[in-house]
């Protein structure tokens, strides 16, 4: 049997238990991958800082145990089978955007079109539990950006992440989805996104820093967020609670000097607490795709004439309903009471507004969606 | 030395006639009961002997054999105490055998000879017809509700024996004053705001549409559900009789008239077992909550907390209106035609306005998955109930009282019964075009909904039936208008997991 290529050793190293970003980085900086594998197995002397780690009995035992369970040949075979490409830091195919990053992943696993990382890239992230309005915003911004040829980077999580990527796929523009995931590329999480994973890998790019088969452990998600930030030219946070995970992506972006934008929301909406705080702290507001394109310098300035609302303008009577709903989401009872209408009149008005796409309903609550009525 | 006494036992909600044959002979003193008695029945040996002796009657040393015919059926319960005692006394010559002809006896005996009421008097008395029933005084109303006048009562064994010996008249039945009037059901006027939910209650009552209330804790789901019984008309005579049989068989207290006339309201707790809900048990097949709710409302609060198996057990009775229970020894079919009203939170944290819920999509999905699709599908009406705001409490005002709404409901029910002989929820999918023709505008609206995949094929028929009921409530004539369809669509809230990324 021919011996596996150096990338196979690097891939196997990335999948070891007790292997951290720093340990892997140090190992691969000081040794060739094949030699590093020998160090891990205890068959070669360690040099540099890794010496201190490698002598810790717990770490050594875990490395050896998992190295014996899954060697380079097996990892390599699995990657070939899945069509996953393995790149080491400094290798010819390694994304240039990550090369100078302080916490650049030493090994990357990719499936899809790597050339996308040479295009314009915007990250869209947000809460896993978004309001209907937040979803609609994510959908329209991501769709419009994709039509303008911008690739959308996101984490493939539930909520905003998933909506943004679905919108990119639906838009069928030049822009493509780039998904950064925390688990191995064959471990779909969350499970209901399995169709989305496949679509992103087919039409765009899927990236992970761990080899196939790695579980989606909770600590991997914040680490994944740093790659999202590092790969993007602009990070847009659509909705986030005051302690939401998307704020990690936001602070990673700030650390790297990546421009940060946030979608404003009503103060009463807790799902917008985090984004509103970002705005107060100086993030740029992103109301629609044009704002993001301006930030990318793809548009010289905002022009009010460019946005043409396709939706039919509501009747005079329904505008009062719409204005009430702009203040806060309401139930049909709430609308009837606020506008002093009968239940039938309110229902008819809401049905017309919903039909035209001005409001959306979920769980009996009506919310305004899309750009506001001018 | 032989006597035969007519009596009955209970299986499910039906009485089964039983002839108690008592043979008294000389020989070694013994007291034997044959004919498949259960434990409570076999113990009646001791009760009967004590009761006879305490009543100042004689129990000579002799061999007593009691046969419960037909002897291949299981007999349960303590209701056979009285017939066994009467049979013994007749066979023994202490009362004339002719005097018990044309009479049927049911009752439990205390050791001192007092007669006690047993569950299921109504169905057992019905099974003994045409014999004149003799029951404990406490069971008089129940028996009278079924057979009308002519029920004889006794307070103690001695009173019955004296009456049979024509030494004393039959005791008087208890007076009307003993019983208290049922309190009226809670009134709809107490509910503030909640226009959509009120409308849903009205539609549910008028069309027999099952109703699901979705809303955060404290939004008044239970309060609303309790008010639906007041909207239902009094039970039709045959339904009233069936409900009475069920209540009697389950040992539930009957109203003063002896008949269940008002629609029952049953609200079992979510820890209820399958058997307690659908009925069962090995010997008597006791009716469950769904049968007790026959003709009325079964309210399941916190629907998601019920065991999934229990909920799926409801599907067949919901479809057929009866529950057929089969056990190794017996089988019975119990009536169970009820209006299902259920309440659930939208998600584990209770939810509320958009943006205030703390659950992620996965948690919501898991929560709603507990309600199986086929069960959710049976709710024609799914209404979101929000916590009333301050405005609602101050400005909403008490809405219409129950009396007014109940009149509209009764009129709408009459319209649908005149049209098709049943309630609108039972319109077959095939004849819906004939019975609920759509105005062209309404047709376009439903087409749009179907094309936008906001409505499934099954949902489409359900919306049309609900729209038919709304039109009937308005007295709008035969054509179903656009506004009726719009309201029907509003009363069918999309539960968010289904609505968000995929179509409903």
Short mmCIF file of N, CA, C and O in Angstrom, two decimals, chain A residues 91-203:
data_model
loop_
_atom_site.label_atom_id
_atom_site.label_comp_id
_atom_site.label_asym_id
_atom_site.label_seq_id
_atom_site.Cartn_x
_atom_site.Cartn_y
_atom_site.Cartn_z
N UNK A 91 -0.53 25.73 2.49
CA UNK A 91 -0.59 24.93 1.26
C UNK A 91 -1.10 25.77 0.10
O UNK A 91 -1.63 26.86 0.30
N UNK A 92 -0.97 25.25 -1.11
CA UNK A 92 -1.32 26.05 -2.29
C UNK A 92 -2.80 26.39 -2.38
O UNK A 92 -3.15 27.45 -2.90
N UNK A 93 -3.68 25.52 -1.90
CA UNK A 93 -5.11 25.76 -2.05
C UNK A 93 -5.70 26.43 -0.82
O UNK A 93 -6.89 26.72 -0.79
N UNK A 94 -4.92 26.64 0.20
CA UNK A 94 -5.43 27.20 1.45
C UNK A 94 -5.95 28.63 1.20
O UNK A 94 -5.28 29.42 0.53
N UNK A 95 -7.15 28.96 1.69
CA UNK A 95 -7.74 30.28 1.38
C UNK A 95 -6.84 31.43 1.84
O UNK A 95 -6.41 31.46 3.00
N UNK A 96 -6.59 32.35 0.93
CA UNK A 96 -5.71 33.47 1.24
C UNK A 96 -6.28 34.32 2.36
O UNK A 96 -5.55 34.88 3.17
N UNK A 97 -7.62 34.41 2.43
CA UNK A 97 -8.25 35.28 3.42
C UNK A 97 -7.90 34.83 4.84
O UNK A 97 -7.93 35.64 5.77
N UNK A 98 -7.57 33.56 5.01
CA UNK A 98 -7.31 33.07 6.36
C UNK A 98 -5.82 33.04 6.70
O UNK A 98 -5.45 32.84 7.85
N UNK A 99 -4.96 33.22 5.68
CA UNK A 99 -3.53 32.97 5.88
C UNK A 99 -2.95 33.79 7.02
O UNK A 99 -2.18 33.28 7.83
N UNK A 100 -3.33 35.08 7.08
CA UNK A 100 -2.71 35.96 8.07
C UNK A 100 -3.48 36.01 9.37
O UNK A 100 -3.15 36.79 10.25
N UNK A 101 -4.55 35.22 9.48
CA UNK A 101 -5.38 35.32 10.68
C UNK A 101 -4.61 34.80 11.89
O UNK A 101 -3.87 33.81 11.81
N UNK A 102 -4.84 35.48 13.03
CA UNK A 102 -4.14 35.11 14.26
C UNK A 102 -4.53 33.68 14.68
O UNK A 102 -3.73 32.93 15.21
N UNK A 103 -5.81 33.34 14.46
CA UNK A 103 -6.28 32.01 14.87
C UNK A 103 -6.66 31.19 13.63
O UNK A 103 -7.68 30.52 13.61
N UNK A 104 -5.85 31.27 12.61
CA UNK A 104 -6.16 30.56 11.37
C UNK A 104 -6.21 29.06 11.65
O UNK A 104 -5.37 28.53 12.37
N UNK A 105 -7.19 28.35 11.09
CA UNK A 105 -7.24 26.91 11.29
C UNK A 105 -6.05 26.23 10.62
O UNK A 105 -5.80 26.50 9.44
N UNK A 106 -5.29 25.39 11.33
CA UNK A 106 -4.12 24.76 10.73
C UNK A 106 -4.51 23.82 9.59
O UNK A 106 -3.75 23.64 8.65
N UNK A 107 -5.69 23.21 9.69
CA UNK A 107 -6.15 22.31 8.64
C UNK A 107 -7.58 22.70 8.31
O UNK A 107 -8.35 23.03 9.20
N UNK A 108 -7.94 22.66 7.04
CA UNK A 108 -9.31 22.99 6.63
C UNK A 108 -9.85 21.86 5.77
O UNK A 108 -9.13 21.27 4.97
N UNK A 109 -11.13 21.57 5.93
CA UNK A 109 -11.80 20.56 5.12
C UNK A 109 -12.86 21.28 4.30
O UNK A 109 -13.63 22.07 4.85
N UNK A 110 -12.87 21.03 3.02
CA UNK A 110 -13.76 21.78 2.15
C UNK A 110 -14.50 20.86 1.20
O UNK A 110 -13.98 19.83 0.78
N UNK A 111 -15.73 21.25 0.90
CA UNK A 111 -16.49 20.55 -0.12
C UNK A 111 -17.20 21.62 -0.94
O UNK A 111 -17.91 22.44 -0.37
N UNK A 112 -16.96 21.61 -2.23
CA UNK A 112 -17.61 22.62 -3.07
C UNK A 112 -16.57 23.45 -3.80
O UNK A 112 -15.43 23.02 -4.01
N UNK A 113 -16.97 24.66 -4.14
CA UNK A 113 -16.19 25.50 -5.03
C UNK A 113 -15.33 26.48 -4.23
O UNK A 113 -15.79 27.50 -3.76
N UNK A 114 -14.02 26.18 -4.12
CA UNK A 114 -13.13 27.02 -3.30
C UNK A 114 -12.89 28.40 -3.91
O UNK A 114 -12.53 29.34 -3.20
N UNK A 115 -13.13 28.52 -5.22
CA UNK A 115 -12.85 29.81 -5.86
C UNK A 115 -13.79 30.89 -5.35
O UNK A 115 -13.53 32.08 -5.53
N UNK A 116 -14.90 30.49 -4.72
CA UNK A 116 -15.84 31.47 -4.20
C UNK A 116 -15.17 32.40 -3.20
O UNK A 116 -15.57 33.55 -3.05
N UNK A 117 -14.14 31.89 -2.50
CA UNK A 117 -13.49 32.70 -1.48
C UNK A 117 -12.69 33.84 -2.10
O UNK A 117 -12.20 34.71 -1.38
N UNK A 118 -12.57 33.84 -3.42
CA UNK A 118 -11.93 34.97 -4.08
C UNK A 118 -12.92 36.06 -4.45
O UNK A 118 -12.53 37.12 -4.91
N UNK A 119 -14.24 35.81 -4.24
CA UNK A 119 -15.27 36.80 -4.58
C UNK A 119 -15.59 37.70 -3.41
O UNK A 119 -14.91 37.70 -2.39
N UNK A 120 -16.66 38.52 -3.60
CA UNK A 120 -17.09 39.39 -2.51
C UNK A 120 -17.89 38.55 -1.53
O UNK A 120 -18.76 37.77 -1.93
N UNK A 121 -17.62 38.71 -0.23
CA UNK A 121 -18.24 37.83 0.77
C UNK A 121 -18.82 38.63 1.92
O UNK A 121 -18.13 39.48 2.49
N UNK A 122 -20.05 38.36 2.26
CA UNK A 122 -20.70 39.01 3.40
C UNK A 122 -21.24 37.92 4.31
O UNK A 122 -21.87 36.97 3.84
N UNK A 123 -20.98 38.04 5.61
CA UNK A 123 -21.53 37.06 6.56
C UNK A 123 -22.91 37.54 7.01
O UNK A 123 -23.10 38.73 7.28
N UNK A 124 -23.87 36.62 7.06
CA UNK A 124 -25.17 36.96 7.64
C UNK A 124 -25.45 35.97 8.75
O UNK A 124 -25.57 34.76 8.51
N UNK A 125 -25.54 36.49 9.96
CA UNK A 125 -25.74 35.60 11.11
C UNK A 125 -26.87 36.17 11.96
O UNK A 125 -27.28 37.31 11.80
N UNK A 126 -27.38 35.35 12.88
CA UNK A 126 -28.45 35.81 13.77
C UNK A 126 -28.96 34.69 14.64
O UNK A 126 -28.44 33.57 14.60
N UNK A 127 -30.00 35.02 15.37
CA UNK A 127 -30.51 34.11 16.38
C UNK A 127 -31.10 32.85 15.74
O UNK A 127 -31.53 32.87 14.58
N UNK A 128 -31.10 31.78 16.52
CA UNK A 128 -31.73 30.55 16.04
C UNK A 128 -33.25 30.65 16.17
O UNK A 128 -33.98 29.88 15.59
N UNK A 129 -33.71 31.58 17.00
CA UNK A 129 -35.15 31.72 17.23
C UNK A 129 -35.58 33.11 16.80
O UNK A 129 -35.67 34.02 17.60
N UNK A 130 -35.82 33.26 15.52
CA UNK A 130 -36.08 34.59 14.98
C UNK A 130 -37.57 34.85 14.87
O UNK A 130 -38.37 33.93 14.82
N UNK A 131 -37.92 36.12 14.83
CA UNK A 131 -39.33 36.48 14.58
C UNK A 131 -39.58 36.38 13.08
O UNK A 131 -38.65 36.32 12.27
N UNK A 132 -40.85 36.39 12.73
CA UNK A 132 -41.20 36.32 11.31
C UNK A 132 -40.60 37.51 10.57
O UNK A 132 -40.11 37.39 9.45
N UNK A 133 -40.61 38.68 11.24
CA UNK A 133 -40.06 39.87 10.60
C UNK A 133 -38.56 39.71 10.37
O UNK A 133 -38.05 40.06 9.31
N UNK A 134 -37.86 39.16 11.37
CA UNK A 134 -36.42 38.95 11.24
C UNK A 134 -36.10 38.01 10.10
O UNK A 134 -35.16 38.24 9.32
N UNK A 135 -36.90 36.95 10.00
CA UNK A 135 -36.67 36.00 8.91
C UNK A 135 -36.87 36.67 7.56
O UNK A 135 -36.10 36.46 6.63
N UNK A 136 -37.91 37.47 7.50
CA UNK A 136 -38.22 38.13 6.23
C UNK A 136 -37.07 39.07 5.84
O UNK A 136 -36.66 39.12 4.69
N UNK A 137 -36.53 39.80 6.84
CA UNK A 137 -35.41 40.70 6.56
C UNK A 137 -34.21 39.91 6.07
O UNK A 137 -33.57 40.27 5.07
N UNK A 138 -33.89 38.82 6.78
CA UNK A 138 -32.74 38.01 6.39
C UNK A 138 -32.92 37.51 4.96
O UNK A 138 -32.00 37.53 4.14
N UNK A 139 -34.16 37.09 4.68
CA UNK A 139 -34.46 36.53 3.37
C UNK A 139 -34.23 37.59 2.28
O UNK A 139 -33.55 37.33 1.30
N UNK A 140 -34.77 38.80 2.52
CA UNK A 140 -34.69 39.77 1.44
C UNK A 140 -33.27 40.29 1.29
O UNK A 140 -32.79 40.44 0.16
N UNK A 141 -32.55 40.53 2.40
CA UNK A 141 -31.18 41.05 2.25
C UNK A 141 -30.29 40.01 1.57
O UNK A 141 -29.56 40.29 0.62
N UNK A 142 -30.39 38.75 2.03
CA UNK A 142 -29.53 37.71 1.47
C UNK A 142 -29.86 37.50 0.00
O UNK A 142 -28.95 37.37 -0.84
N UNK A 143 -31.16 37.51 -0.34
CA UNK A 143 -31.55 37.30 -1.72
C UNK A 143 -31.03 38.43 -2.61
O UNK A 143 -30.47 38.18 -3.68
N UNK A 144 -31.20 39.67 -2.14
CA UNK A 144 -30.76 40.82 -2.95
C UNK A 144 -29.24 40.82 -3.11
O UNK A 144 -28.72 41.13 -4.18
N UNK A 145 -28.52 40.47 -2.04
CA UNK A 145 -27.05 40.44 -2.14
C UNK A 145 -26.61 39.38 -3.14
O UNK A 145 -25.69 39.59 -3.93
N UNK A 146 -27.29 38.23 -3.09
CA UNK A 146 -26.92 37.15 -4.01
C UNK A 146 -27.17 37.60 -5.44
O UNK A 146 -26.38 37.32 -6.34
N UNK A 147 -28.26 38.35 -5.66
CA UNK A 147 -28.54 38.85 -7.01
C UNK A 147 -27.45 39.82 -7.45
O UNK A 147 -27.16 39.94 -8.64
N UNK A 148 -26.85 40.53 -6.47
CA UNK A 148 -25.79 41.48 -6.80
C UNK A 148 -24.43 40.78 -6.90
O UNK A 148 -23.40 41.44 -7.01
N UNK A 149 -24.42 39.46 -6.79
CA UNK A 149 -23.18 38.71 -6.98
C UNK A 149 -22.33 38.57 -5.73
O UNK A 149 -21.16 38.23 -5.81
N UNK A 150 -22.91 38.84 -4.57
CA UNK A 150 -22.14 38.73 -3.33
C UNK A 150 -22.38 37.34 -2.73
O UNK A 150 -23.52 36.87 -2.67
N UNK A 151 -21.33 36.68 -2.30
CA UNK A 151 -21.48 35.37 -1.65
C UNK A 151 -21.84 35.57 -0.19
O UNK A 151 -21.33 36.48 0.46
N UNK A 152 -22.70 34.71 0.32
CA UNK A 152 -23.15 34.85 1.70
C UNK A 152 -22.51 33.78 2.57
O UNK A 152 -22.68 32.58 2.32
N UNK A 153 -21.77 34.22 3.59
CA UNK A 153 -21.12 33.31 4.52
C UNK A 153 -22.02 33.17 5.73
O UNK A 153 -22.52 34.16 6.25
N UNK A 154 -22.26 31.93 6.19
CA UNK A 154 -23.08 31.77 7.38
C UNK A 154 -22.79 30.43 8.03
O UNK A 154 -21.99 29.65 7.51
N UNK A 155 -23.44 30.18 9.16
CA UNK A 155 -23.09 29.01 9.96
C UNK A 155 -24.02 27.83 9.80
O UNK A 155 -23.87 26.85 10.51
N UNK A 156 -25.02 27.92 8.95
CA UNK A 156 -25.96 26.80 8.71
C UNK A 156 -26.72 26.38 9.96
O UNK A 156 -27.15 25.25 10.08
N UNK A 157 -26.87 27.30 10.92
CA UNK A 157 -27.63 26.97 12.11
C UNK A 157 -29.12 27.15 11.82
O UNK A 157 -29.50 27.59 10.74
N UNK A 158 -29.95 26.80 12.79
CA UNK A 158 -31.38 27.06 12.65
C UNK A 158 -31.60 28.58 12.63
O UNK A 158 -30.73 29.33 13.03
N UNK A 159 -32.76 28.99 12.23
CA UNK A 159 -33.12 30.41 12.31
C UNK A 159 -32.50 31.20 11.17
O UNK A 159 -32.49 30.77 10.02
N UNK A 160 -31.95 32.39 11.52
CA UNK A 160 -31.46 33.34 10.51
C UNK A 160 -30.47 32.69 9.54
O UNK A 160 -30.56 32.87 8.33
N UNK A 161 -29.48 31.92 10.07
CA UNK A 161 -28.46 31.32 9.22
C UNK A 161 -29.10 30.53 8.09
O UNK A 161 -28.77 30.70 6.92
N UNK A 162 -30.03 29.66 8.48
CA UNK A 162 -30.66 28.79 7.49
C UNK A 162 -31.49 29.59 6.50
O UNK A 162 -31.42 29.35 5.28
N UNK A 163 -32.24 30.57 7.01
CA UNK A 163 -33.10 31.38 6.13
C UNK A 163 -32.25 32.11 5.09
O UNK A 163 -32.58 32.15 3.91
N UNK A 164 -31.11 32.67 5.55
CA UNK A 164 -30.26 33.44 4.64
C UNK A 164 -29.77 32.55 3.50
O UNK A 164 -29.82 32.93 2.33
N UNK A 165 -29.32 31.35 3.84
CA UNK A 165 -28.79 30.48 2.80
C UNK A 165 -29.88 29.98 1.86
O UNK A 165 -29.67 29.85 0.65
N UNK A 166 -31.05 29.71 2.45
CA UNK A 166 -32.15 29.27 1.57
C UNK A 166 -32.50 30.39 0.58
O UNK A 166 -32.81 30.12 -0.58
N UNK A 167 -32.43 31.63 1.08
CA UNK A 167 -32.75 32.76 0.19
C UNK A 167 -31.73 32.86 -0.93
O UNK A 167 -32.08 33.13 -2.07
N UNK A 168 -30.45 32.62 -0.60
CA UNK A 168 -29.40 32.69 -1.63
C UNK A 168 -29.67 31.63 -2.68
O UNK A 168 -29.59 31.89 -3.89
N UNK A 169 -30.01 30.43 -2.23
CA UNK A 169 -30.26 29.34 -3.18
C UNK A 169 -31.47 29.65 -4.05
O UNK A 169 -31.48 29.36 -5.24
N UNK A 170 -32.50 30.27 -3.41
CA UNK A 170 -33.72 30.56 -4.15
C UNK A 170 -33.49 31.68 -5.16
O UNK A 170 -34.14 31.72 -6.21
N UNK A 171 -32.57 32.61 -4.84
CA UNK A 171 -32.38 33.79 -5.70
C UNK A 171 -31.78 33.41 -7.05
O UNK A 171 -32.05 34.07 -8.05
N UNK A 172 -30.98 32.36 -7.09
CA UNK A 172 -30.36 31.92 -8.34
C UNK A 172 -29.59 33.04 -9.02
O UNK A 172 -29.56 33.14 -10.24
N UNK A 173 -28.95 33.91 -8.21
CA UNK A 173 -28.11 34.98 -8.77
C UNK A 173 -26.68 34.48 -8.86
O UNK A 173 -26.39 33.28 -8.76
N UNK A 174 -25.75 35.43 -9.01
CA UNK A 174 -24.33 35.08 -9.07
C UNK A 174 -23.81 34.69 -7.69
O UNK A 174 -22.88 33.91 -7.57
N UNK A 175 -24.38 35.28 -6.67
CA UNK A 175 -23.91 35.04 -5.31
C UNK A 175 -24.22 33.61 -4.88
O UNK A 175 -25.23 33.05 -5.24
N UNK A 176 -23.31 33.05 -4.08
CA UNK A 176 -23.42 31.64 -3.68
C UNK A 176 -23.33 31.52 -2.16
O UNK A 176 -22.78 32.39 -1.50
N UNK A 177 -23.84 30.45 -1.61
CA UNK A 177 -23.74 30.26 -0.15
C UNK A 177 -22.39 29.64 0.24
O UNK A 177 -21.91 28.75 -0.45
N UNK A 178 -21.80 30.16 1.31
CA UNK A 178 -20.60 29.57 1.88
C UNK A 178 -20.93 29.20 3.33
O UNK A 178 -21.20 30.08 4.15
N UNK A 179 -20.97 27.94 3.62
CA UNK A 179 -21.37 27.49 4.96
C UNK A 179 -20.16 27.06 5.77
O UNK A 179 -19.33 26.28 5.29
N UNK A 180 -20.02 27.59 6.97
CA UNK A 180 -18.94 27.17 7.86
C UNK A 180 -19.60 26.38 8.99
O UNK A 180 -20.46 26.91 9.69
N UNK A 181 -19.21 25.13 9.16
CA UNK A 181 -19.90 24.30 10.15
C UNK A 181 -18.93 23.85 11.23
O UNK A 181 -17.72 23.86 11.04
N UNK A 182 -19.50 23.46 12.37
CA UNK A 182 -18.70 23.13 13.54
C UNK A 182 -18.42 21.64 13.64
O UNK A 182 -17.58 21.22 14.41
N UNK A 183 -19.15 20.83 12.90
CA UNK A 183 -18.95 19.38 12.98
C UNK A 183 -18.26 18.91 11.71
O UNK A 183 -17.93 19.70 10.83
N UNK A 184 -18.01 17.61 11.63
CA UNK A 184 -17.45 17.05 10.41
C UNK A 184 -18.41 17.26 9.26
O UNK A 184 -19.62 17.40 9.47
N UNK A 185 -17.90 17.27 8.03
CA UNK A 185 -18.77 17.61 6.90
C UNK A 185 -19.81 16.53 6.62
O UNK A 185 -20.74 16.76 5.84
N UNK A 186 -19.68 15.36 7.24
CA UNK A 186 -20.69 14.32 7.03
C UNK A 186 -21.63 14.21 8.24
O UNK A 186 -22.49 13.35 8.26
N UNK A 187 -21.46 15.07 9.26
CA UNK A 187 -22.33 15.03 10.43
C UNK A 187 -23.25 16.23 10.37
O UNK A 187 -22.89 17.33 10.76
N UNK A 188 -24.45 16.04 9.84
CA UNK A 188 -25.35 17.16 9.61
C UNK A 188 -25.97 17.60 10.93
O UNK A 188 -26.52 16.79 11.67
N UNK A 189 -25.80 18.87 11.25
CA UNK A 189 -26.44 19.40 12.45
C UNK A 189 -26.88 20.82 12.17
O UNK A 189 -26.07 21.61 11.67
N UNK A 190 -28.09 21.24 12.47
CA UNK A 190 -29.23 20.41 12.91
C UNK A 190 -29.74 19.50 11.79
O UNK A 190 -29.58 19.84 10.62
N UNK A 191 -30.33 18.40 12.19
CA UNK A 191 -30.67 17.37 11.22
C UNK A 191 -31.64 17.87 10.14
O UNK A 191 -31.57 17.44 9.00
N UNK A 192 -32.57 18.78 10.55
CA UNK A 192 -33.56 19.20 9.56
C UNK A 192 -32.94 20.03 8.42
O UNK A 192 -33.61 20.37 7.47
N UNK A 193 -31.63 20.36 8.56
CA UNK A 193 -30.99 21.11 7.49
C UNK A 193 -30.24 20.22 6.51
O UNK A 193 -29.40 20.71 5.76
N UNK A 194 -30.55 18.93 6.53
CA UNK A 194 -29.75 18.03 5.68
C UNK A 194 -29.88 18.41 4.21
O UNK A 194 -28.91 18.37 3.47
N UNK A 195 -31.09 18.82 3.79
CA UNK A 195 -31.25 19.23 2.39
C UNK A 195 -30.42 20.48 2.10
O UNK A 195 -29.79 20.61 1.05
N UNK A 196 -30.39 21.39 3.09
CA UNK A 196 -29.66 22.64 2.91
C UNK A 196 -28.15 22.37 2.81
O UNK A 196 -27.47 22.96 1.97
N UNK A 197 -27.64 21.46 3.65
CA UNK A 197 -26.21 21.11 3.58
C UNK A 197 -25.85 20.64 2.19
O UNK A 197 -24.88 21.09 1.59
N UNK A 198 -26.68 19.73 1.70
CA UNK A 198 -26.38 19.15 0.40
C UNK A 198 -26.40 20.24 -0.67
O UNK A 198 -25.51 20.32 -1.52
N UNK A 199 -27.41 21.13 -0.58
CA UNK A 199 -27.54 22.18 -1.59
C UNK A 199 -26.37 23.14 -1.53
O UNK A 199 -25.84 23.56 -2.57
N UNK A 200 -25.93 23.49 -0.30
CA UNK A 200 -24.81 24.43 -0.16
C UNK A 200 -23.54 23.80 -0.72
O UNK A 200 -22.76 24.44 -1.43
N UNK A 201 -23.32 22.50 -0.44
CA UNK A 201 -22.12 21.84 -0.95
C UNK A 201 -22.17 21.78 -2.47
O UNK A 201 -21.14 21.91 -3.13
N UNK A 202 -23.35 21.60 -3.04
CA UNK A 202 -23.49 21.48 -4.50
C UNK A 202 -23.31 22.81 -5.19
O UNK A 202 -22.62 22.90 -6.20
N UNK A 203 -23.97 23.86 -4.66
CA UNK A 203 -24.00 25.14 -5.37
C UNK A 203 -22.97 26.10 -4.82
O UNK A 203 -22.71 27.13 -5.43
#
